[in-house]
Amino acid sequence: MAQAGLKKAVVLCAGEGTRLRPLTFSRPKHLLPVAGRPLLGWALDALAEAGVEQVALVVGHRPEAIQRYVGDGSAWGLRACYVTQEKPLGLAHAVACARHFVGEDEFLVYLGDNLLEFGVRALVEAYLAQRPVAALFVKEVEDPRAYGVVVTEGDRVVSVVEKPADPPSNLAIVGAYAFSPAIMQAIRETPPSPRGEYEITDAIQRLVAGPGEVIAVPVQGFWEDAGRPAELLLANRLYLDRMEPKLLGHVNARSRVEGPVQVGRGTRVTNCTLFGPCLVGENCVLSDSVIGPYVSIDAGTYVSDSRVENCIVQQDCKIRHLQGGLRDSVLGTQVEVLGREGGSQNPLSLLLGDMSSIRLF
Ligand code: G1P
């Protein structure tokens, strides 16, 4: 028997994250950290908070890492299961991979690299109030050519098109959808697009052309599709802006802390200036450095004699003698960037995969 309400969600996290290479060679993009926590962790929070009880994670690239992180879902109060998408054949294909999980129920689809300030509650409420065949979260953007684009009359969608060269409106489709089971039939009837993928947008267009209503629900607050390094850094900034200050580590008297700063347990900060928003994980050692604003540093990292601004630094990195500053950078785990004392005053902007090593001697 079909269950009432939107208790199920299909979370798409099979993508290879090619636009985030080299970071994604060793890890799915959904596990890259934003404000010290994997992207997917924030996404699952949003689903649990909107009343979802069961999630199917569609995995493909490095599935074991995602399974290790999410497990049975109980950390979020969810029941999680996994479905494999063998080949990257598009979002509609990924949703179809979860057809046994969905059965005859209404469900949400959430793109695991999307971050929404206020989660998906508004989408769920609009869907349950109107019971359309589909509800799409949408947001006005300046240049919608990289997105699915909708044309609406009131809140009714009259057409959708994927990544149009000449967009018919500025309303982009955000990576969260509420569907009736009718979408599964629409997906079965959808041919591949010119780029060889089964597009969810094309399947939605079939619903739009059918008898039922598809509605658009505007997103309030920020929406970030963290598919590229600049967007990952922007998402990091948005989440850091919401962070509460908390100093659990040791900050010596000659250090200065300004604005919202978190310092994790076991971390030692000596003769540094920390400009918030800034988050430093556990067991880090920071000395003679200026860190922030908009920096998140994961556990076990060592920074000395450097400036770091607007960066994501993952676990166990070493940054030394970068007086010119490391800016707008994303470092994987166990990365070393070592300058020399009195070295270059030029700032660096780096995108480095796990275990990279740079010596500026
Ligand atoms: C996908 C969808 C697109 C949507 C976007 C939102 O594109 O195909 O319709 O607007 O997600 O993030 P992708 O980012 O996979 O290229």
mmCIF file of C-alpha atoms and ligand atoms in Angstrom:
data_model
loop_
_atom_site.group_PDB
_atom_site.id
_atom_site.type_symbol
_atom_site.label_atom_id
_atom_site.label_comp_id
_atom_site.label_asym_id
_atom_site.label_seq_id
_atom_site.Cartn_x
_atom_site.Cartn_y
_atom_site.Cartn_z
ATOM 1 C CA MET A 1 0.000 0.000 0.000
ATOM 2 C CA ALA A 2 1.263 3.506 -0.820
ATOM 3 C CA GLN A 3 2.205 5.564 2.240
ATOM 4 C CA ALA A 4 0.932 9.068 2.890
ATOM 5 C CA GLY A 5 3.258 12.067 2.853
ATOM 6 C CA LEU A 6 6.813 12.440 1.676
ATOM 7 C CA LYS A 7 8.641 9.965 3.878
ATOM 8 C CA LYS A 8 11.091 8.771 1.247
ATOM 9 C CA ALA A 9 13.926 10.553 -0.514
ATOM 10 C CA VAL A 10 16.265 9.474 -3.277
ATOM 11 C CA VAL A 11 19.606 11.204 -2.812
ATOM 12 C CA LEU A 12 21.748 11.328 -5.920
ATOM 13 C CA CYS A 13 25.438 10.992 -5.161
ATOM 14 C CA ALA A 14 26.820 8.952 -8.022
ATOM 15 C CA GLY A 15 28.463 11.810 -9.971
ATOM 16 C CA GLU A 16 32.207 11.765 -10.490
ATOM 17 C CA GLY A 17 32.611 15.443 -9.669
ATOM 18 C CA THR A 18 34.828 16.101 -12.693
ATOM 19 C CA ARG A 19 34.576 19.865 -12.186
ATOM 20 C CA LEU A 20 36.160 19.436 -8.739
ATOM 21 C CA ARG A 21 39.188 17.450 -9.843
ATOM 22 C CA PRO A 22 41.764 16.737 -8.494
ATOM 23 C CA LEU A 23 39.893 16.774 -5.151
ATOM 24 C CA THR A 24 37.451 14.137 -6.397
ATOM 25 C CA PHE A 25 40.044 11.632 -7.658
ATOM 26 C CA SER A 26 40.234 10.178 -4.168
ATOM 27 C CA ARG A 27 36.817 11.052 -2.774
ATOM 28 C CA PRO A 28 33.272 11.639 -3.976
ATOM 29 C CA LYS A 29 32.434 15.353 -4.103
ATOM 30 C CA HIS A 30 29.555 14.732 -1.709
ATOM 31 C CA LEU A 31 32.097 14.111 1.035
ATOM 32 C CA LEU A 32 34.092 17.299 0.501
ATOM 33 C CA PRO A 33 33.861 19.452 3.610
ATOM 34 C CA VAL A 34 31.845 22.618 3.902
ATOM 35 C CA ALA A 35 32.370 24.368 7.241
ATOM 36 C CA GLY A 36 34.106 21.256 8.556
ATOM 37 C CA ARG A 37 31.400 18.780 7.583
ATOM 38 C CA PRO A 38 30.780 16.748 4.394
ATOM 39 C CA LEU A 39 28.300 18.305 1.977
ATOM 40 C CA LEU A 40 26.164 15.189 2.239
ATOM 41 C CA GLY A 41 25.870 15.594 6.008
ATOM 42 C CA TRP A 42 24.177 18.968 5.549
ATOM 43 C CA ALA A 43 21.898 17.495 2.855
ATOM 44 C CA LEU A 44 20.765 14.620 5.082
ATOM 45 C CA ASP A 45 20.086 17.098 7.912
ATOM 46 C CA ALA A 46 17.737 18.981 5.575
ATOM 47 C CA LEU A 47 15.850 15.809 4.623
ATOM 48 C CA ALA A 48 15.455 14.577 8.202
ATOM 49 C CA GLU A 49 14.311 18.011 9.271
ATOM 50 C CA ALA A 50 11.597 17.998 6.564
ATOM 51 C CA GLY A 51 10.106 14.750 7.900
ATOM 52 C CA VAL A 52 11.824 12.230 5.606
ATOM 53 C CA GLU A 53 12.295 8.823 7.262
ATOM 54 C CA GLN A 54 13.916 6.652 4.578
ATOM 55 C CA VAL A 55 16.611 7.535 2.078
ATOM 56 C CA ALA A 56 18.066 5.628 -0.859
ATOM 57 C CA LEU A 57 21.491 6.917 -1.798
ATOM 58 C CA VAL A 58 22.268 6.374 -5.445
ATOM 59 C CA VAL A 59 26.005 5.784 -5.556
ATOM 60 C CA GLY A 60 28.507 5.161 -8.355
ATOM 61 C CA HIS A 61 31.886 6.814 -7.904
ATOM 62 C CA ARG A 62 33.683 5.573 -4.761
ATOM 63 C CA PRO A 63 30.529 4.162 -3.167
ATOM 64 C CA GLU A 64 32.348 2.649 -0.179
ATOM 65 C CA ALA A 65 33.329 6.091 1.126
ATOM 66 C CA ILE A 66 29.698 7.229 1.098
ATOM 67 C CA GLN A 67 28.529 4.022 2.796
ATOM 68 C CA ARG A 68 31.186 4.420 5.458
ATOM 69 C CA TYR A 69 30.051 7.977 6.178
ATOM 70 C CA VAL A 70 26.269 7.523 6.150
ATOM 71 C CA GLY A 71 26.082 3.894 7.362
ATOM 72 C CA ASP A 72 22.505 2.930 8.245
ATOM 73 C CA GLY A 73 21.514 6.616 8.463
ATOM 74 C CA SER A 74 20.779 6.461 12.194
ATOM 75 C CA ALA A 75 23.094 9.415 12.898
ATOM 76 C CA TRP A 76 20.401 11.521 11.179
ATOM 77 C CA GLY A 77 17.441 9.497 12.511
ATOM 78 C CA LEU A 78 16.997 8.089 8.974
ATOM 79 C CA ARG A 79 16.935 4.583 7.523
ATOM 80 C CA ALA A 80 19.440 4.541 4.668
ATOM 81 C CA CYS A 81 19.885 2.040 1.846
ATOM 82 C CA TYR A 82 22.119 2.118 -1.235
ATOM 83 C CA VAL A 83 21.460 1.683 -4.916
ATOM 84 C CA THR A 84 24.226 1.511 -7.502
ATOM 85 C CA GLN A 85 24.110 3.432 -10.762
ATOM 86 C CA GLU A 86 26.533 1.409 -12.887
ATOM 87 C CA LYS A 87 27.036 4.058 -15.568
ATOM 88 C CA PRO A 88 26.674 7.866 -15.440
ATOM 89 C CA LEU A 89 23.630 7.975 -17.713
ATOM 90 C CA GLY A 90 21.966 11.038 -16.217
ATOM 91 C CA LEU A 91 19.780 12.094 -13.326
ATOM 92 C CA ALA A 92 16.585 10.474 -14.646
ATOM 93 C CA HIS A 93 18.439 7.193 -15.012
ATOM 94 C CA ALA A 94 19.769 7.567 -11.457
ATOM 95 C CA VAL A 95 16.233 8.076 -10.123
ATOM 96 C CA ALA A 96 15.021 5.030 -12.081
ATOM 97 C CA CYS A 97 17.745 2.949 -10.385
ATOM 98 C CA ALA A 98 15.809 3.535 -7.116
ATOM 99 C CA ARG A 99 12.428 2.353 -8.496
ATOM 100 C CA HIS A 100 12.160 -0.619 -6.126
ATOM 101 C CA PHE A 101 12.819 1.645 -3.152
ATOM 102 C CA VAL A 102 10.198 4.152 -4.340
ATOM 103 C CA GLY A 103 7.487 1.595 -5.193
ATOM 104 C CA GLU A 104 4.130 3.383 -5.423
ATOM 105 C CA ASP A 105 5.013 6.188 -3.013
ATOM 106 C CA GLU A 106 5.442 9.921 -3.383
ATOM 107 C CA PHE A 107 9.061 10.873 -2.834
ATOM 108 C CA LEU A 108 11.691 13.585 -2.849
ATOM 109 C CA VAL A 109 14.755 13.686 -5.058
ATOM 110 C CA TYR A 110 17.727 15.576 -3.686
ATOM 111 C CA LEU A 111 20.961 16.217 -5.578
ATOM 112 C CA GLY A 112 23.604 15.429 -2.974
ATOM 113 C CA ASP A 113 25.846 18.388 -3.882
ATOM 114 C CA ASN A 114 23.178 21.041 -3.361
ATOM 115 C CA LEU A 115 23.005 23.133 -0.211
ATOM 116 C CA LEU A 116 19.916 25.071 0.814
ATOM 117 C CA GLU A 117 19.906 27.528 3.691
ATOM 118 C CA PHE A 118 16.408 26.600 4.828
ATOM 119 C CA GLY A 119 16.400 22.993 3.631
ATOM 120 C CA VAL A 120 13.445 21.430 1.783
ATOM 121 C CA ARG A 121 10.614 21.974 4.221
ATOM 122 C CA ALA A 122 8.913 24.629 2.026
ATOM 123 C CA LEU A 123 8.970 22.215 -0.939
ATOM 124 C CA VAL A 124 7.421 19.423 1.134
ATOM 125 C CA GLU A 125 4.722 21.725 2.516
ATOM 126 C CA ALA A 126 3.778 23.083 -0.934
ATOM 127 C CA TYR A 127 3.608 19.565 -2.370
ATOM 128 C CA LEU A 128 1.474 18.196 0.455
ATOM 129 C CA ALA A 129 -0.865 21.210 0.325
ATOM 130 C CA GLN A 130 -1.510 20.964 -3.432
ATOM 131 C CA ARG A 131 -0.685 17.347 -4.338
ATOM 132 C CA PRO A 132 0.550 18.150 -7.886
ATOM 133 C CA VAL A 133 2.266 15.458 -10.011
ATOM 134 C CA ALA A 134 5.535 17.237 -9.259
ATOM 135 C CA ALA A 135 6.814 20.248 -7.323
ATOM 136 C CA LEU A 136 10.108 21.884 -8.304
ATOM 137 C CA PHE A 137 12.191 24.149 -6.154
ATOM 138 C CA VAL A 138 13.219 27.158 -8.282
ATOM 139 C CA LYS A 139 15.346 30.239 -7.838
ATOM 140 C CA GLU A 140 15.924 33.323 -9.921
ATOM 141 C CA VAL A 141 19.552 33.489 -11.071
ATOM 142 C CA GLU A 142 21.419 35.954 -13.243
ATOM 143 C CA ASP A 143 22.634 33.432 -15.802
ATOM 144 C CA PRO A 144 20.546 30.239 -15.862
ATOM 145 C CA ARG A 145 22.313 28.579 -18.830
ATOM 146 C CA ALA A 146 24.007 25.995 -16.585
ATOM 147 C CA TYR A 147 20.684 24.826 -15.115
ATOM 148 C CA GLY A 148 17.282 23.456 -15.920
ATOM 149 C CA VAL A 149 15.060 26.468 -16.597
ATOM 150 C CA VAL A 150 11.300 26.786 -16.014
ATOM 151 C CA VAL A 151 8.614 29.036 -17.436
ATOM 152 C CA THR A 152 5.697 29.585 -15.060
ATOM 153 C CA GLU A 153 2.203 31.060 -14.998
ATOM 154 C CA GLY A 154 1.559 31.875 -11.358
ATOM 155 C CA ASP A 155 2.988 28.858 -9.554
ATOM 156 C CA ARG A 156 2.137 26.485 -12.422
ATOM 157 C CA VAL A 157 5.031 25.322 -14.595
ATOM 158 C CA VAL A 158 4.234 25.589 -18.304
ATOM 159 C CA SER A 159 7.572 24.387 -19.677
ATOM 160 C CA VAL A 160 11.009 23.217 -18.569
ATOM 161 C CA VAL A 161 14.214 22.942 -20.555
ATOM 162 C CA GLU A 162 17.679 21.681 -19.597
ATOM 163 C CA LYS A 163 20.671 24.048 -19.923
ATOM 164 C CA PRO A 164 19.228 26.205 -22.725
ATOM 165 C CA ALA A 165 21.636 28.373 -24.749
ATOM 166 C CA ASP A 166 18.917 31.011 -24.889
ATOM 167 C CA PRO A 167 17.026 30.775 -21.557
ATOM 168 C CA PRO A 168 13.294 31.521 -21.719
ATOM 169 C CA SER A 169 13.347 32.855 -18.115
ATOM 170 C CA ASN A 170 15.710 33.417 -15.182
ATOM 171 C CA LEU A 171 14.143 30.722 -13.020
ATOM 172 C CA ALA A 172 16.622 27.901 -12.450
ATOM 173 C CA ILE A 173 15.627 24.452 -11.216
ATOM 174 C CA VAL A 174 17.213 23.853 -7.834
ATOM 175 C CA GLY A 175 18.413 20.334 -7.025
ATOM 176 C CA ALA A 176 15.386 19.249 -4.967
ATOM 177 C CA TYR A 177 12.123 17.878 -6.358
ATOM 178 C CA ALA A 178 8.942 16.321 -4.945
ATOM 179 C CA PHE A 179 7.358 13.700 -7.179
ATOM 180 C CA SER A 180 4.284 11.551 -7.411
ATOM 181 C CA PRO A 181 5.064 8.022 -8.657
ATOM 182 C CA ALA A 182 3.996 9.209 -12.166
ATOM 183 C CA ILE A 183 7.576 10.414 -12.701
ATOM 184 C CA MET A 184 8.751 6.797 -13.044
ATOM 185 C CA GLN A 185 6.548 6.244 -16.108
ATOM 186 C CA ALA A 186 7.674 9.597 -17.547
ATOM 187 C CA ILE A 187 11.314 8.531 -17.083
ATOM 188 C CA ARG A 188 10.662 5.246 -18.903
ATOM 189 C CA GLU A 189 9.333 7.223 -21.878
ATOM 190 C CA THR A 190 12.179 9.778 -21.953
ATOM 191 C CA PRO A 191 14.810 9.305 -24.704
ATOM 192 C CA PRO A 192 18.445 10.275 -24.114
ATOM 193 C CA SER A 193 19.374 13.930 -24.699
ATOM 194 C CA PRO A 194 21.929 15.077 -27.316
ATOM 195 C CA ARG A 195 24.661 14.670 -24.635
ATOM 196 C CA GLY A 196 23.623 11.026 -24.266
ATOM 197 C CA GLU A 197 22.068 11.325 -20.792
ATOM 198 C CA TYR A 198 18.554 10.686 -19.519
ATOM 199 C CA GLU A 199 17.701 14.163 -18.189
ATOM 200 C CA ILE A 200 15.322 14.519 -15.246
ATOM 201 C CA THR A 201 14.251 17.839 -16.805
ATOM 202 C CA ASP A 202 13.059 16.032 -19.965
ATOM 203 C CA ALA A 203 11.039 13.571 -17.861
ATOM 204 C CA ILE A 204 9.497 16.525 -15.984
ATOM 205 C CA GLN A 205 8.568 18.144 -19.318
ATOM 206 C CA ARG A 206 6.508 14.990 -20.037
ATOM 207 C CA LEU A 207 4.616 15.547 -16.777
ATOM 208 C CA VAL A 208 4.135 19.226 -17.694
ATOM 209 C CA ALA A 209 2.624 18.166 -21.040
ATOM 210 C CA GLY A 210 0.378 15.602 -19.322
ATOM 211 C CA PRO A 211 -2.899 16.090 -17.465
ATOM 212 C CA GLY A 212 -1.531 16.739 -13.965
ATOM 213 C CA GLU A 213 -0.058 19.970 -12.620
ATOM 214 C CA VAL A 214 3.621 20.656 -12.031
ATOM 215 C CA ILE A 215 4.228 23.537 -9.632
ATOM 216 C CA ALA A 216 7.228 25.767 -8.945
ATOM 217 C CA VAL A 217 8.115 26.622 -5.360
ATOM 218 C CA PRO A 218 10.530 29.548 -4.868
ATOM 219 C CA VAL A 219 13.516 28.887 -2.620
ATOM 220 C CA GLN A 220 14.065 31.337 0.208
ATOM 221 C CA GLY A 221 17.595 31.965 1.454
ATOM 222 C CA PHE A 222 20.751 30.772 -0.231
ATOM 223 C CA TRP A 223 21.085 27.878 -2.637
ATOM 224 C CA GLU A 224 24.479 26.631 -3.697
ATOM 225 C CA ASP A 225 25.218 23.823 -6.142
ATOM 226 C CA ALA A 226 28.726 23.058 -4.925
ATOM 227 C CA GLY A 227 29.938 21.602 -8.207
ATOM 228 C CA ARG A 228 33.019 23.761 -8.762
ATOM 229 C CA PRO A 229 35.847 24.986 -6.492
ATOM 230 C CA ALA A 230 34.550 28.588 -6.404
ATOM 231 C CA GLU A 231 31.072 27.342 -5.437
ATOM 232 C CA LEU A 232 32.499 25.035 -2.780
ATOM 233 C CA LEU A 233 34.319 28.021 -1.263
ATOM 234 C CA LEU A 234 31.164 30.113 -1.468
ATOM 235 C CA ALA A 235 29.137 27.383 0.260
ATOM 236 C CA ASN A 236 31.841 27.250 2.929
ATOM 237 C CA ARG A 237 31.441 30.998 3.468
ATOM 238 C CA LEU A 238 27.651 30.749 3.716
ATOM 239 C CA TYR A 239 27.815 27.993 6.338
ATOM 240 C CA LEU A 240 30.608 29.703 8.275
ATOM 241 C CA ASP A 241 28.433 32.810 8.438
ATOM 242 C CA ARG A 242 25.877 30.800 10.428
ATOM 243 C CA MET A 243 28.423 29.313 12.850
ATOM 244 C CA GLU A 244 28.353 29.990 16.598
ATOM 245 C CA PRO A 245 31.689 30.923 18.215
ATOM 246 C CA LYS A 246 33.201 28.243 20.465
ATOM 247 C CA LEU A 247 36.748 28.093 21.818
ATOM 248 C CA LEU A 248 37.541 24.609 23.125
ATOM 249 C CA GLY A 249 41.260 24.515 22.377
ATOM 250 C CA HIS A 250 44.021 26.620 23.894
ATOM 251 C CA VAL A 251 44.550 30.148 22.567
ATOM 252 C CA ASN A 252 47.524 31.935 24.151
ATOM 253 C CA ALA A 253 47.286 35.463 25.546
ATOM 254 C CA ARG A 254 49.327 36.937 22.687
ATOM 255 C CA SER A 255 46.835 35.703 20.107
ATOM 256 C CA ARG A 256 43.873 37.791 18.958
ATOM 257 C CA VAL A 257 40.443 36.463 18.172
ATOM 258 C CA GLU A 258 37.994 38.690 16.305
ATOM 259 C CA GLY A 259 34.499 37.758 15.178
ATOM 260 C CA PRO A 260 32.925 34.282 15.277
ATOM 261 C CA VAL A 261 35.671 31.705 15.639
ATOM 262 C CA GLN A 262 35.559 28.015 16.570
ATOM 263 C CA VAL A 263 38.650 26.243 17.821
ATOM 264 C CA GLY A 264 38.358 22.503 18.425
ATOM 265 C CA ARG A 265 39.522 20.456 21.387
ATOM 266 C CA GLY A 266 43.220 19.725 21.603
ATOM 267 C CA THR A 267 44.150 22.586 19.250
ATOM 268 C CA ARG A 268 46.901 25.018 20.235
ATOM 269 C CA VAL A 269 46.939 28.560 18.894
ATOM 270 C CA THR A 270 50.107 30.537 19.608
ATOM 271 C CA ASN A 271 50.753 34.169 18.606
ATOM 272 C CA CYS A 272 48.091 34.181 15.899
ATOM 273 C CA THR A 273 45.311 36.482 14.767
ATOM 274 C CA LEU A 274 42.100 34.610 13.984
ATOM 275 C CA PHE A 275 39.527 36.592 12.009
ATOM 276 C CA GLY A 276 36.056 35.117 12.062
ATOM 277 C CA PRO A 277 34.126 33.567 10.569
ATOM 278 C CA CYS A 278 36.771 30.905 10.941
ATOM 279 C CA LEU A 279 36.634 27.286 12.029
ATOM 280 C CA VAL A 280 39.619 25.287 13.248
ATOM 281 C CA GLY A 281 39.083 21.573 13.961
ATOM 282 C CA GLU A 282 40.556 19.401 16.709
ATOM 283 C CA ASN A 283 44.242 18.787 17.396
ATOM 284 C CA CYS A 284 45.622 21.480 15.105
ATOM 285 C CA VAL A 285 48.739 23.528 15.807
ATOM 286 C CA LEU A 286 48.672 27.145 14.630
ATOM 287 C CA SER A 287 51.489 29.573 15.300
ATOM 288 C CA ASP A 288 52.625 33.050 14.205
ATOM 289 C CA SER A 289 49.902 33.199 11.559
ATOM 290 C CA VAL A 290 46.922 35.259 10.457
ATOM 291 C CA ILE A 291 43.957 33.016 9.728
ATOM 292 C CA GLY A 292 40.608 34.082 8.282
ATOM 293 C CA PRO A 293 38.150 35.336 7.524
ATOM 294 C CA TYR A 294 36.239 32.487 5.862
ATOM 295 C CA VAL A 295 38.667 29.703 6.584
ATOM 296 C CA SER A 296 37.824 26.196 7.689
ATOM 297 C CA ILE A 297 40.665 23.955 8.759
ATOM 298 C CA ASP A 298 40.025 20.286 9.537
ATOM 299 C CA ALA A 299 41.599 18.261 12.351
ATOM 300 C CA GLY A 300 45.283 17.608 12.696
ATOM 301 C CA THR A 301 46.518 20.494 10.547
ATOM 302 C CA TYR A 302 49.660 22.490 11.217
ATOM 303 C CA VAL A 303 50.039 26.147 10.161
ATOM 304 C CA SER A 304 52.975 28.368 10.979
ATOM 305 C CA ASP A 305 54.258 31.739 9.830
ATOM 306 C CA SER A 306 51.512 32.089 7.210
ATOM 307 C CA ARG A 307 48.406 33.993 6.199
ATOM 308 C CA VAL A 308 45.342 31.969 5.208
ATOM 309 C CA GLU A 309 42.152 33.567 3.889
ATOM 310 C CA ASN A 310 38.985 32.198 2.250
ATOM 311 C CA CYS A 311 40.209 28.593 2.159
ATOM 312 C CA ILE A 312 39.114 25.051 2.885
ATOM 313 C CA VAL A 313 41.984 23.062 4.366
ATOM 314 C CA GLN A 314 41.265 19.390 4.981
ATOM 315 C CA GLN A 315 42.757 17.063 7.608
ATOM 316 C CA ASP A 316 46.425 16.691 8.466
ATOM 317 C CA CYS A 317 47.836 19.407 6.205
ATOM 318 C CA LYS A 318 51.066 21.331 6.769
ATOM 319 C CA ILE A 319 51.327 24.985 5.778
ATOM 320 C CA ARG A 320 54.524 26.811 6.576
ATOM 321 C CA HIS A 321 56.178 30.142 5.688
ATOM 322 C CA LEU A 322 53.492 31.440 3.350
ATOM 323 C CA GLN A 323 53.785 35.082 4.371
ATOM 324 C CA GLY A 324 52.308 36.195 1.042
ATOM 325 C CA GLY A 325 49.206 34.255 1.973
ATOM 326 C CA LEU A 326 47.176 31.289 0.826
ATOM 327 C CA ARG A 327 43.881 32.558 -0.573
ATOM 328 C CA ASP A 328 40.791 31.201 -2.300
ATOM 329 C CA SER A 329 42.246 27.695 -2.070
ATOM 330 C CA VAL A 330 41.027 24.182 -1.390
ATOM 331 C CA LEU A 331 43.522 21.647 -0.041
ATOM 332 C CA GLY A 332 42.834 17.914 0.221
ATOM 333 C CA THR A 333 43.989 15.804 3.169
ATOM 334 C CA GLN A 334 47.686 15.462 4.080
ATOM 335 C CA VAL A 335 48.752 18.257 1.755
ATOM 336 C CA GLU A 336 52.018 20.090 2.388
ATOM 337 C CA VAL A 337 52.647 23.626 1.165
ATOM 338 C CA LEU A 338 56.003 24.756 2.444
ATOM 339 C CA GLY A 339 57.582 28.109 1.658
ATOM 340 C CA ARG A 340 60.864 29.336 3.039
ATOM 341 C CA GLU A 341 61.508 31.830 5.765
ATOM 342 C CA GLY A 342 61.526 35.344 4.324
ATOM 343 C CA GLY A 343 60.260 33.884 1.033
ATOM 344 C CA SER A 344 57.864 35.306 -1.532
ATOM 345 C CA GLN A 345 55.292 37.892 -0.491
ATOM 346 C CA ASN A 346 53.027 36.923 -3.394
ATOM 347 C CA PRO A 347 49.718 35.322 -2.469
ATOM 348 C CA LEU A 348 49.005 31.802 -3.697
ATOM 349 C CA SER A 349 45.720 30.297 -4.810
ATOM 350 C CA LEU A 350 45.827 26.494 -4.984
ATOM 351 C CA LEU A 351 43.550 23.554 -5.668
ATOM 352 C CA LEU A 352 45.402 20.464 -4.454
ATOM 353 C CA GLY A 353 44.265 16.854 -4.202
ATOM 354 C CA ASP A 354 45.019 14.583 -1.235
ATOM 355 C CA MET A 355 48.693 14.056 -0.377
ATOM 356 C CA SER A 356 50.056 16.729 -2.702
ATOM 357 C CA SER A 357 53.285 18.387 -1.731
ATOM 358 C CA ILE A 358 54.580 21.785 -2.813
ATOM 359 C CA ARG A 359 57.905 23.256 -1.709
ATOM 360 C CA LEU A 360 58.587 26.835 -2.669
ATOM 361 C CA PHE A 361 62.332 26.942 -2.063
HETATM 362 C C1 G1P B 1 21.390 19.371 -12.546
HETATM 363 C C2 G1P B 1 20.058 19.407 -13.316
HETATM 364 C C3 G1P B 1 19.616 20.846 -13.552
HETATM 365 C C4 G1P B 1 19.545 21.589 -12.229
HETATM 366 C C5 G1P B 1 20.882 21.472 -11.479
HETATM 367 C C6 G1P B 1 20.750 22.033 -10.077
HETATM 368 O O1 G1P B 1 22.423 19.864 -13.360
HETATM 369 O O2 G1P B 1 20.231 18.703 -14.546
HETATM 370 O O3 G1P B 1 18.350 20.851 -14.170
HETATM 371 O O4 G1P B 1 19.210 22.935 -12.472
HETATM 372 O O5 G1P B 1 21.298 20.122 -11.349
HETATM 373 O O6 G1P B 1 21.938 21.914 -9.359
HETATM 374 P P1 G1P B 1 23.995 19.482 -13.096
HETATM 375 O O7 G1P B 1 24.441 20.354 -11.973
HETATM 376 O O8 G1P B 1 24.016 18.041 -12.763
HETATM 377 O O9 G1P B 1 24.673 19.801 -14.393
#
